[in-house]
CSV table of C-alpha atoms in Angstrom, one decimal:
chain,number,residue,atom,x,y,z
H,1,UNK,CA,-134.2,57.4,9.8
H,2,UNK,CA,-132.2,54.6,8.5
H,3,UNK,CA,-130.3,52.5,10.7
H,4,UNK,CA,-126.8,51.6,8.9
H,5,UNK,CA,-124.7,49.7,11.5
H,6,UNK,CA,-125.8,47.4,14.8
H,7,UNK,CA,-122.5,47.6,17.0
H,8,UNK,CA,-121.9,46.0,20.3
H,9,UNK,CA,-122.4,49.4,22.6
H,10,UNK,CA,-123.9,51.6,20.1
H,11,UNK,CA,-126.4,51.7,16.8
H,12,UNK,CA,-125.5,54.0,13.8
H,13,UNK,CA,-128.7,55.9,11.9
H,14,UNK,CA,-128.6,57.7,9.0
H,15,UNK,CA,-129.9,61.3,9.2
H,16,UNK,CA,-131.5,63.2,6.5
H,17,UNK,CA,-129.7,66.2,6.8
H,18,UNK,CA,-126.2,63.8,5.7
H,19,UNK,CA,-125.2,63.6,9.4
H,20,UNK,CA,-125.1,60.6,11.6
H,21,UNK,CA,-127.1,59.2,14.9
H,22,UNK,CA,-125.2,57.1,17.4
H,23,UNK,CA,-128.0,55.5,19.5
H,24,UNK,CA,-126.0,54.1,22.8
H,25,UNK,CA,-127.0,51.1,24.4
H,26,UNK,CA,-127.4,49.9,27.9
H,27,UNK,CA,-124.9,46.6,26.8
H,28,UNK,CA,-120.9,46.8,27.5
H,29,UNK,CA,-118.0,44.9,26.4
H,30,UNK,CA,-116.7,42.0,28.5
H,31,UNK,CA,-116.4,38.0,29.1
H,32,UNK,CA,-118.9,36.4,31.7
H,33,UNK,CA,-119.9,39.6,33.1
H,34,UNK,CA,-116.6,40.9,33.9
H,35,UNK,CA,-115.9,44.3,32.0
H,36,UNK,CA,-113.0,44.4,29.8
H,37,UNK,CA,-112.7,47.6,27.0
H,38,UNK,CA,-110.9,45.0,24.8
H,39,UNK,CA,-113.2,42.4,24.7
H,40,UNK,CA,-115.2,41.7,22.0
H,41,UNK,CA,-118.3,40.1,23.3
H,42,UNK,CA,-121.1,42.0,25.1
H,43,UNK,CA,-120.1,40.8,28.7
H,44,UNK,CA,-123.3,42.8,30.7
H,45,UNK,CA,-126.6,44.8,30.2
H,46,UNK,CA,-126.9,47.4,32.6
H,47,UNK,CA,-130.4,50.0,32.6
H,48,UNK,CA,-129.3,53.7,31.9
H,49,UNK,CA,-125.2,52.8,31.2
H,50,UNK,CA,-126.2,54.0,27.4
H,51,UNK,CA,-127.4,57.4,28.9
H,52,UNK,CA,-124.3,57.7,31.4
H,53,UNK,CA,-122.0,56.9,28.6
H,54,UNK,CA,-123.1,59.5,26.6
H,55,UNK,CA,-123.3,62.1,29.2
H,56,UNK,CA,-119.4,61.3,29.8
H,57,UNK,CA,-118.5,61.1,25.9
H,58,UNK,CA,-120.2,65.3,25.7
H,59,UNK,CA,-118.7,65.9,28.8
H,60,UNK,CA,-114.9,65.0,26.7
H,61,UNK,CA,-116.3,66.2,23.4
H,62,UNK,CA,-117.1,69.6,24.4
H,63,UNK,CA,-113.9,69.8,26.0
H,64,UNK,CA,-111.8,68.7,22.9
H,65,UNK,CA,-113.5,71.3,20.8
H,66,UNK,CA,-113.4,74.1,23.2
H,67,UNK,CA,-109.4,73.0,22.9
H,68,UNK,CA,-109.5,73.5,19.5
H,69,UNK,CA,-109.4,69.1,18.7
H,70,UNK,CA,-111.7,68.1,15.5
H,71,UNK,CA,-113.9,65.3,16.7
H,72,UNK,CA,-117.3,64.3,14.6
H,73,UNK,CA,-119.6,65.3,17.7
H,74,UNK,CA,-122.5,67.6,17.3
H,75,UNK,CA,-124.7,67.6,19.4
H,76,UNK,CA,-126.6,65.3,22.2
H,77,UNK,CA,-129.9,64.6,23.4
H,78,UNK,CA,-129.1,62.8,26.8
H,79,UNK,CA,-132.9,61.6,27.3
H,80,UNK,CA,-133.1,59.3,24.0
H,81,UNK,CA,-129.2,58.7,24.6
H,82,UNK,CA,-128.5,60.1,21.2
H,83,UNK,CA,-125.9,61.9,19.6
H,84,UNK,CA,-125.5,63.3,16.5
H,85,UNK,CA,-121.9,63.1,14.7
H,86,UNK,CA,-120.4,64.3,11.9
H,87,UNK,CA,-120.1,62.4,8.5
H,88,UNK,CA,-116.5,60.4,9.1
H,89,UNK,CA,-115.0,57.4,7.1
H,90,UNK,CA,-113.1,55.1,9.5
H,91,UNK,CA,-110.4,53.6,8.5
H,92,UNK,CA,-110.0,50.1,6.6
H,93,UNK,CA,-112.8,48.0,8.5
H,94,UNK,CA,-112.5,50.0,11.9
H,95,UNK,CA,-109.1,50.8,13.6
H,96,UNK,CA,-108.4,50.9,17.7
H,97,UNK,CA,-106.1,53.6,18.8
H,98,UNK,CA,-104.8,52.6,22.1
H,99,UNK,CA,-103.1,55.2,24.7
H,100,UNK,CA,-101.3,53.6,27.0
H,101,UNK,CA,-100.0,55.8,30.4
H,102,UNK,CA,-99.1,52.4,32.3
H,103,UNK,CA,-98.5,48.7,31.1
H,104,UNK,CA,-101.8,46.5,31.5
H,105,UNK,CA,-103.3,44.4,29.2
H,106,UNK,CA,-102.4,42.9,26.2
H,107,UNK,CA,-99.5,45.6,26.3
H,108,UNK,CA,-97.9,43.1,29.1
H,109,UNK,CA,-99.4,40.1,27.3
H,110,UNK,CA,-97.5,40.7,24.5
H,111,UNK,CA,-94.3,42.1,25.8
H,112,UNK,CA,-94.7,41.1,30.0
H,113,UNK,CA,-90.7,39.6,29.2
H,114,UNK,CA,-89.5,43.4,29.5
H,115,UNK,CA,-91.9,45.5,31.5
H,116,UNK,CA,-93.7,45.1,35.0
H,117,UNK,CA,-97.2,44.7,35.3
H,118,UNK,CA,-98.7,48.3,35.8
H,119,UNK,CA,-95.2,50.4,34.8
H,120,UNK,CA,-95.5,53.9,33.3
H,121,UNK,CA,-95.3,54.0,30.0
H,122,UNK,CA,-94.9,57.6,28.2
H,123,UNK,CA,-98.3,58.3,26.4
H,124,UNK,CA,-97.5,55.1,24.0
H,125,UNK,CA,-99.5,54.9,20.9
H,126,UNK,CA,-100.7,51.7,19.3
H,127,UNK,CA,-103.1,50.6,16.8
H,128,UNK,CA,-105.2,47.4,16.1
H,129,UNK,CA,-107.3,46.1,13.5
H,130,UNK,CA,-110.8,45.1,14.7
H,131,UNK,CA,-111.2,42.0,13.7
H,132,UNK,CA,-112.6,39.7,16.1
H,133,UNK,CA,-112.1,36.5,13.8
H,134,UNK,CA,-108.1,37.6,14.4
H,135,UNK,CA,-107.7,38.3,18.1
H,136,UNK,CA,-107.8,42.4,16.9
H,137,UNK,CA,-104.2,42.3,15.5
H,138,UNK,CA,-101.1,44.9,16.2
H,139,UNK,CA,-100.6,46.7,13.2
H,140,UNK,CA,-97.1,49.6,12.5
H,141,UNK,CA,-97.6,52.2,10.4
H,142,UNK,CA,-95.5,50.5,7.5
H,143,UNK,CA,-98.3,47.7,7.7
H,144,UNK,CA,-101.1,50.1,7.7
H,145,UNK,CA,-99.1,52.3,4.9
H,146,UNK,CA,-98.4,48.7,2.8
H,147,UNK,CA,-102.5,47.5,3.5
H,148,UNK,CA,-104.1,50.4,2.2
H,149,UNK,CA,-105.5,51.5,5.4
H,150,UNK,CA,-104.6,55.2,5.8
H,151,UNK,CA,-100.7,57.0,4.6
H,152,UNK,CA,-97.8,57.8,7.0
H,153,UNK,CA,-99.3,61.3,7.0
H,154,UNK,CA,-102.7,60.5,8.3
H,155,UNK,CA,-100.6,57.9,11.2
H,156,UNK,CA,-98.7,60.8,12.3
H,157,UNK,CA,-102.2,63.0,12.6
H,158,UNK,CA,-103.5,60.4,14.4
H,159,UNK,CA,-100.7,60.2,17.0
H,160,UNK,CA,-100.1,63.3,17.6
H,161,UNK,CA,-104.2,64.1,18.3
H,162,UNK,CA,-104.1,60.9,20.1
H,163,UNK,CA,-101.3,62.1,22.6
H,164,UNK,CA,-103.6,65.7,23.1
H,165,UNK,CA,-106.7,63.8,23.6
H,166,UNK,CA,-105.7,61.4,26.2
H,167,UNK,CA,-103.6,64.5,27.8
H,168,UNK,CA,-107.0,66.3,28.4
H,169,UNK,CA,-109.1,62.9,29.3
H,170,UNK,CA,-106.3,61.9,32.0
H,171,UNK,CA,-106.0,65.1,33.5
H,172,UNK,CA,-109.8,64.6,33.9
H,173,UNK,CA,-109.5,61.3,35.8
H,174,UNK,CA,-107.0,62.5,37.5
H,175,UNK,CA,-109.1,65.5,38.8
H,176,UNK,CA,-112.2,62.5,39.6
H,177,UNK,CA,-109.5,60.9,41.8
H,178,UNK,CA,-108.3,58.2,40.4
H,179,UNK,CA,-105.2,57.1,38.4
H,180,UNK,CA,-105.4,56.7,34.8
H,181,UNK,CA,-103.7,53.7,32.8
H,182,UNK,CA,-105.3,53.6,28.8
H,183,UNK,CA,-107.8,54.6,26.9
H,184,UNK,CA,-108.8,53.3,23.3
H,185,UNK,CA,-110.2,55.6,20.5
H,186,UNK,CA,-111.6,55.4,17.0
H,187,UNK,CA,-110.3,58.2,14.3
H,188,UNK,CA,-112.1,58.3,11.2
H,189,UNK,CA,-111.5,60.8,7.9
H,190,UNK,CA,-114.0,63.6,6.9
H,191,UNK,CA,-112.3,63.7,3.2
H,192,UNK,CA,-110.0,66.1,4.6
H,193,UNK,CA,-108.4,65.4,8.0
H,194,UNK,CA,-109.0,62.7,10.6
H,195,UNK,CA,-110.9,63.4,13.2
H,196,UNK,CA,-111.6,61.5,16.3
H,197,UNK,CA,-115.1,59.6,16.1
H,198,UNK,CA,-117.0,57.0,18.1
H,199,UNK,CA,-117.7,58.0,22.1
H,200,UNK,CA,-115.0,58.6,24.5
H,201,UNK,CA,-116.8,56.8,27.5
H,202,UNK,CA,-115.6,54.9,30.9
H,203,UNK,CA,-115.4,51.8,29.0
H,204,UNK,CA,-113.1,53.0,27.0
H,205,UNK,CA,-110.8,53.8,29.2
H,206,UNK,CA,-108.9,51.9,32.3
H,207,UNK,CA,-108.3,53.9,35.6
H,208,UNK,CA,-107.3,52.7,39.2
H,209,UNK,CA,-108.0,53.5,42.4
H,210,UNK,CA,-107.2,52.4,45.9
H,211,UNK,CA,-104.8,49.2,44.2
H,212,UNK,CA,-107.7,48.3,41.8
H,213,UNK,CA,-109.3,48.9,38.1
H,214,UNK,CA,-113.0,51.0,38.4
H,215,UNK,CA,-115.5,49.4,37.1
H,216,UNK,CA,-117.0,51.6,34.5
H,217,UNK,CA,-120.1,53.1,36.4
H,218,UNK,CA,-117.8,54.1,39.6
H,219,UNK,CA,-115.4,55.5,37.5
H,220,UNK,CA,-118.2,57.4,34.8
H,221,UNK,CA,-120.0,58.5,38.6
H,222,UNK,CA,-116.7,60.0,39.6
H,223,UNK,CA,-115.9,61.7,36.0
H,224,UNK,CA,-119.8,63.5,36.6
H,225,UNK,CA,-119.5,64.4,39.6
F,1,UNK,CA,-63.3,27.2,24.3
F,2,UNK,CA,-66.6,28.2,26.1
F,3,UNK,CA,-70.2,27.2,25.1
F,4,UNK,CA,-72.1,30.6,26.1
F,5,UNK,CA,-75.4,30.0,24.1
F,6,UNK,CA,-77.2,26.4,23.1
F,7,UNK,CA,-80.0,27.3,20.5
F,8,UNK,CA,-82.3,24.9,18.4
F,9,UNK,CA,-80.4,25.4,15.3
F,10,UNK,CA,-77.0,26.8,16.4
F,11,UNK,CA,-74.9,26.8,19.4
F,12,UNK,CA,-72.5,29.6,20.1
F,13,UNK,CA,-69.0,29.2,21.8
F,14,UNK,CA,-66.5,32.4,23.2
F,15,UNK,CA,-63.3,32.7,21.4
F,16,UNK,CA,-59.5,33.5,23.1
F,17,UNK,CA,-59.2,36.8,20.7
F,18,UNK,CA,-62.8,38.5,21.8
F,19,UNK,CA,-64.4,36.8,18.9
F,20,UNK,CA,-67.5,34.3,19.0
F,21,UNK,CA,-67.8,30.6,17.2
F,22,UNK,CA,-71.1,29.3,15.6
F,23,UNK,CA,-71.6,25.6,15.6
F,24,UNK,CA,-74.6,24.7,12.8
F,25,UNK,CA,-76.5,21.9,14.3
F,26,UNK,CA,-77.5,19.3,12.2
F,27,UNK,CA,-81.6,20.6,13.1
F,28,UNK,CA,-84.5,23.0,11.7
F,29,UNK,CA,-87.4,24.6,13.0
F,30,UNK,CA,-90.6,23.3,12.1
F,31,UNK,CA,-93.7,21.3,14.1
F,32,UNK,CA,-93.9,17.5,13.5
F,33,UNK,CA,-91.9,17.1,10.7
F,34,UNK,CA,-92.9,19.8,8.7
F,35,UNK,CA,-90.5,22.9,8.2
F,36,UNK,CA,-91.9,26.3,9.2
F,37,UNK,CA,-88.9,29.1,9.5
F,38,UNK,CA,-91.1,31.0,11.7
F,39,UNK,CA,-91.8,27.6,14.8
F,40,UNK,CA,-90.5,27.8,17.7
F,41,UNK,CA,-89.2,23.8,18.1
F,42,UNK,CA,-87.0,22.0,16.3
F,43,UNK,CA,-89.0,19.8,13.9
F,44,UNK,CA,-86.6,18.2,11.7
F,45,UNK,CA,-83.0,16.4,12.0
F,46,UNK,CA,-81.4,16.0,8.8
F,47,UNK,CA,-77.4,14.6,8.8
F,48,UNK,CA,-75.4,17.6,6.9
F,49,UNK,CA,-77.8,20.4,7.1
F,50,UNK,CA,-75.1,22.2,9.3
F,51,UNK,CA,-72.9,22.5,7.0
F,52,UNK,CA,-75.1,23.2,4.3
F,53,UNK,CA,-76.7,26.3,6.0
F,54,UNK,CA,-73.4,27.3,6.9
F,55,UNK,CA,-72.6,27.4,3.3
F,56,UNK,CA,-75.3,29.3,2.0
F,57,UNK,CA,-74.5,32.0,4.8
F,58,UNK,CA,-71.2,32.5,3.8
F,59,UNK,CA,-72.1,32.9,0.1
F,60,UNK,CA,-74.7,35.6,1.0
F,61,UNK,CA,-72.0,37.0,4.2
F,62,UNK,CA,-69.5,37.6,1.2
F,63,UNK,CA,-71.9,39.3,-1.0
F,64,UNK,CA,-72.6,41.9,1.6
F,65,UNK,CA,-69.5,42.5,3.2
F,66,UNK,CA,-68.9,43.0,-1.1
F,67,UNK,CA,-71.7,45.3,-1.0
F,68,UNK,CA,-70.3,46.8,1.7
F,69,UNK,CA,-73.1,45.8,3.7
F,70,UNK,CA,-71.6,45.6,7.8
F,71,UNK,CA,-72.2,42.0,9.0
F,72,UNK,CA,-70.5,39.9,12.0
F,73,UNK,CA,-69.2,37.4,9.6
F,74,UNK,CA,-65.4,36.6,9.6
F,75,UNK,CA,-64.9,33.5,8.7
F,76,UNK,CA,-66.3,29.8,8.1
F,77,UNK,CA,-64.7,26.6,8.6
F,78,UNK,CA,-67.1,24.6,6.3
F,79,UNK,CA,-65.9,21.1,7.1
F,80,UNK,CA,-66.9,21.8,10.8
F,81,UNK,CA,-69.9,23.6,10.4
F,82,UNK,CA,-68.0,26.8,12.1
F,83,UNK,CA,-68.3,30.4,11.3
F,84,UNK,CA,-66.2,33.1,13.5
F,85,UNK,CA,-68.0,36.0,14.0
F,86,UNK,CA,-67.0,39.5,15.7
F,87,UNK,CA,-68.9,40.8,19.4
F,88,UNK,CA,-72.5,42.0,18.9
F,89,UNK,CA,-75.1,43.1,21.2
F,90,UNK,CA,-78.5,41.1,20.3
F,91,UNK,CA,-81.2,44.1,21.0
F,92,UNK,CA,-83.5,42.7,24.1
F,93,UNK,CA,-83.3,39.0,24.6
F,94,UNK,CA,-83.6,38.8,21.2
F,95,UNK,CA,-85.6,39.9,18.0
F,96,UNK,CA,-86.5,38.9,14.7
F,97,UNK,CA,-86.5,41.5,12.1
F,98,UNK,CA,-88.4,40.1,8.9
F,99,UNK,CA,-89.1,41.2,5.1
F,100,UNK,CA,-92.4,40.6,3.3
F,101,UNK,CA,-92.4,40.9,-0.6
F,102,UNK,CA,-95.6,38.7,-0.5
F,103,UNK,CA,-98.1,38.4,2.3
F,104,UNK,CA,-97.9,35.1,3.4
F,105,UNK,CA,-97.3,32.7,7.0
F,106,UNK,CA,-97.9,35.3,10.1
F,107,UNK,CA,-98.7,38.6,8.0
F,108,UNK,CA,-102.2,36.4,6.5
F,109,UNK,CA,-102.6,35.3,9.8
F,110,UNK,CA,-102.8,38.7,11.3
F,111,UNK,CA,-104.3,41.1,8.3
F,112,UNK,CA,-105.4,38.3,6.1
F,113,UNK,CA,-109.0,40.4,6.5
F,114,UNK,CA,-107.2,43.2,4.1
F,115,UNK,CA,-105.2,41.0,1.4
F,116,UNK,CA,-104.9,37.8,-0.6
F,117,UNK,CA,-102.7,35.0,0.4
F,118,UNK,CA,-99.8,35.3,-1.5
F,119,UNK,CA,-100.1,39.0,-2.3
F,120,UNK,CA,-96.8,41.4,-3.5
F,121,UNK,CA,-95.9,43.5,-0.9
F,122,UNK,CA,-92.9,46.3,-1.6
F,123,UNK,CA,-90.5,45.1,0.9
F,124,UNK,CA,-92.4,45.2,3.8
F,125,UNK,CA,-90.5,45.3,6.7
F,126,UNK,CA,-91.5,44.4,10.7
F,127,UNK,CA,-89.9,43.2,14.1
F,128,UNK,CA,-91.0,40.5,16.2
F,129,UNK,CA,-89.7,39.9,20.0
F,130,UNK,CA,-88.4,36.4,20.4
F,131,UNK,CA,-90.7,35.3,23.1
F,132,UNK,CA,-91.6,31.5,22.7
F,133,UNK,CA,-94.1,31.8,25.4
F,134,UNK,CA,-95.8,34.9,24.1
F,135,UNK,CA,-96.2,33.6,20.7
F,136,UNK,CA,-93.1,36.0,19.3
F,137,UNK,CA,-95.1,39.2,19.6
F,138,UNK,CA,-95.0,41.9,16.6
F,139,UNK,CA,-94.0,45.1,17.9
F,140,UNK,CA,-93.7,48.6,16.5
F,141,UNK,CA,-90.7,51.2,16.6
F,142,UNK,CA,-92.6,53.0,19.4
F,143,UNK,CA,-92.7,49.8,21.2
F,144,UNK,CA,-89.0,49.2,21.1
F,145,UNK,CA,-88.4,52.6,21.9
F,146,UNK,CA,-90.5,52.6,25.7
F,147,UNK,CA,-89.2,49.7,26.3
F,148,UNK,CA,-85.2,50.1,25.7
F,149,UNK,CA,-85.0,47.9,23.5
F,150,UNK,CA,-83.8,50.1,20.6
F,151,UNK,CA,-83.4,53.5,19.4
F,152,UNK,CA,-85.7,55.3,16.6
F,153,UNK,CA,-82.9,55.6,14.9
F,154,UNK,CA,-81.4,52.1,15.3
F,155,UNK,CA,-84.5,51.3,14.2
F,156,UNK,CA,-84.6,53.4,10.8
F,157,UNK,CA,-80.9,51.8,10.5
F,158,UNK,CA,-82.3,48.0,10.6
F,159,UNK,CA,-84.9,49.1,8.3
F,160,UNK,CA,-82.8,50.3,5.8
F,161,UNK,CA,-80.1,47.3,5.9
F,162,UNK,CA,-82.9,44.8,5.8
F,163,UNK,CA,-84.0,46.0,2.6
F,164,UNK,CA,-80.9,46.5,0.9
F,165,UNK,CA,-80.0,42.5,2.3
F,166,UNK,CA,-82.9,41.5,1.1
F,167,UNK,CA,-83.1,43.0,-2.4
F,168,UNK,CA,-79.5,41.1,-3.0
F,169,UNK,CA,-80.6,37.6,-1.2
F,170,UNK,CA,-83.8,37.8,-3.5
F,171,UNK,CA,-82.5,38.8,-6.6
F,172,UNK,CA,-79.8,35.7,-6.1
F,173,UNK,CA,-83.2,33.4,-5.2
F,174,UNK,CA,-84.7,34.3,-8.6
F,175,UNK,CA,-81.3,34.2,-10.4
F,176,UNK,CA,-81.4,30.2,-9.0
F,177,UNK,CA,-84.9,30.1,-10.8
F,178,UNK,CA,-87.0,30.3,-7.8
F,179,UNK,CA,-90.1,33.4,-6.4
F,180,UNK,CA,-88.5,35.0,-3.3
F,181,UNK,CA,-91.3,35.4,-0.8
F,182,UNK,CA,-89.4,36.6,2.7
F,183,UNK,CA,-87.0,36.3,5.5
F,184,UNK,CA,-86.1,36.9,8.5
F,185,UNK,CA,-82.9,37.8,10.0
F,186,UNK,CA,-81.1,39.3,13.4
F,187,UNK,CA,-79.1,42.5,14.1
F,188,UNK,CA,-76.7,43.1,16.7
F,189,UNK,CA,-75.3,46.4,17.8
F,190,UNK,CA,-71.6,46.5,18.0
F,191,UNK,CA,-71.3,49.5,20.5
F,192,UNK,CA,-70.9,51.7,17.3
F,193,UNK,CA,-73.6,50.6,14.5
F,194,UNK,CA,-76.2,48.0,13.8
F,195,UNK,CA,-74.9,45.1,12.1
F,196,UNK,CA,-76.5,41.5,10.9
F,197,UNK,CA,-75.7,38.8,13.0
F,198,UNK,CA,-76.9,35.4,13.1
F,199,UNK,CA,-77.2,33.5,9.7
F,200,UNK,CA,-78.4,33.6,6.3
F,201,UNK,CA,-79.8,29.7,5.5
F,202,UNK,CA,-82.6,28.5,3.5
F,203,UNK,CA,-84.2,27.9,6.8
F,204,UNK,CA,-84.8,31.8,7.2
F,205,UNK,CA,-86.8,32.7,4.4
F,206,UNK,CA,-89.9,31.4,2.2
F,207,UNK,CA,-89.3,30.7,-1.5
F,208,UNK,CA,-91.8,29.6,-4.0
F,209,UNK,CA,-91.1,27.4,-7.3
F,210,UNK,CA,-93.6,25.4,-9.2
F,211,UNK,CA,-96.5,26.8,-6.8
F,212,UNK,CA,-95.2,25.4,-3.9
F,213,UNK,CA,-92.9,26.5,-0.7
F,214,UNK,CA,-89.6,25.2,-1.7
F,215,UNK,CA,-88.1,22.5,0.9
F,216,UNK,CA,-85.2,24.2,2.5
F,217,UNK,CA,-83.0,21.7,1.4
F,218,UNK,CA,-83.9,22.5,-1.9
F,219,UNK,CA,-83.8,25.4,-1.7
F,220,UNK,CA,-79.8,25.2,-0.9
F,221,UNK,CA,-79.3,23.2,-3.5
F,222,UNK,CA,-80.5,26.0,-6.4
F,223,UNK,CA,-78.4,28.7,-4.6
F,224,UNK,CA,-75.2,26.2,-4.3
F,225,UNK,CA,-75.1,25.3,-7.8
């Protein structure tokens, strides 16, 4: 088993059979051990989070496909906090697709001039480079369309799966309790559609309750419940 | 006559018929000294530019209202540095609508991970709020759409007047023997349609001659001769 890719939250192995293995770690993103799912730094180690956050991404994944949603999942093995995905190529150097159901974050950093902090937003989809180097750039779809980094088409896939996703996730939270303000995913192509790849864990994703954010392991304890 | 608006290049005065007057200020943007069309201070003072800038607007004004292109331009008193110009409705507190044919300034900055400095690009288009605190934030048509700022299809009208503006400023920037690189301009809604408001200097757009940006000044002096 090769290993191909050491990420911040997760290692990528090659399999022999063509597929992939995510290997999640107990590390999450953040700045001086305070979480934050748009940082780019490894902000804590936490024993057993790599397990948790797996458990949480099947829980979605199984969900999305019994909904009829392509996603590169295959199958899990919760003890070696493995999962097994689908061959997928993501797009340019890695792509975040951010849903946002209220204004937090660098939504209201960029644009805090016409929207109060915490306002409902109607399922709004962004996109940003990953690029650390850059501060993870915005990016439309004429600049990914002019870059090279996917067509119109394959935007408009993305959105529109992007808006069912983060329907079914919310509804979820929702469910757990708590209120539910983004989420960020990674799509990636299989040569002939885009499918949604990566994990769809607590970190990912930014829900409230009682006037303040979870942390990720109340809010991943709520969502298994 | 009543001063409504003092900006860093241009103050605006209300007219008795409903109509607005531009004063060209004798200033440019740029940081110490050095002329940037996308800074956010004044950097230079140079005695005449006023009436310069005001002169190259009205040459490219005339060739879109020609063009049949709507504008707010009505008419210029050159010796004054004053142009009349009919009501429009800036969109938010203000936005700058700009159009790449080479990746340069803020586009490198932002995707420089995915192309060359100085790159073609086909007549890339993108918005920016004006938000001098927030760094002048890109934003994309879903962005101006939750937050009222505009319509989807105010935007796809902006779009499609930008490129046909810029395709005849360009073409007159080679015709003066210089490479047109990009520019950046303002629309207004007039309660019916978008239309270009604001200017059209040498202080709004990027071009290149002998391998080097060309000095605004310079710049005018090609297109005025």
């Amino acid at each position: 088993m090769k290993k191909i890719y050491t990420g911040k939250t997760k290692d990528v192995y090659e399999l022999e059979n063509g597929n992939y293995m995510l290997q999640f770690k107990d590390d999450m993103t953040g700045e001086n051990g305070v979480f934050d799912p748009g940082a780019n730094t490894v902000g804590a180690h936490i024993e057993g989070i790599g397990r948790e956050n797996l458990r949480v991404s099947v829980k979605f994944f199984e969900m999305l496909n019994a909904a009829g949603i392509k996603t590169h999942y295959v199958s899990a093995d919760i003890d070696n906090a493995t999962m097994e995905v689908l061959p997928a190529k993501p797009f340019g150097k890695g792509l975040e697709v951010i849903c946002r159901y209220r204004a937090v974050g660098s939504f209201i950093r960029r644009y805090g001039a016409y929207i109060e902090d915490g306002a409902k937003l109607p399922a709004y989809v962004e996109m940003t480079i990953k690029d650390d180097d850059r501060g993870d750039p915005l990016i439309t779809k004429e600049g990914l369309e002019v870059l090279g980094i996917m067509t119109g088409e394959q935007f408009d896939a993305i959105v529109k799966a992007t808006k069912e996703i983060t329907a079914i996730v919310a509804a979820e939270v929702e469910k757990a309790g708590a209120e539910f303000y983004d989420i960020k995913f990674e799509f990636g192509f299989n040569g002939q559609e885009v499918i949604l790849i990566d994990e769809i864990a607590s970190g990912n994703m930014r829900a409230y309750k009682d006037g303040k954010t979870l942390e990720p392991m109340d809010l991943t304890a709520l969502l298994l419940k």
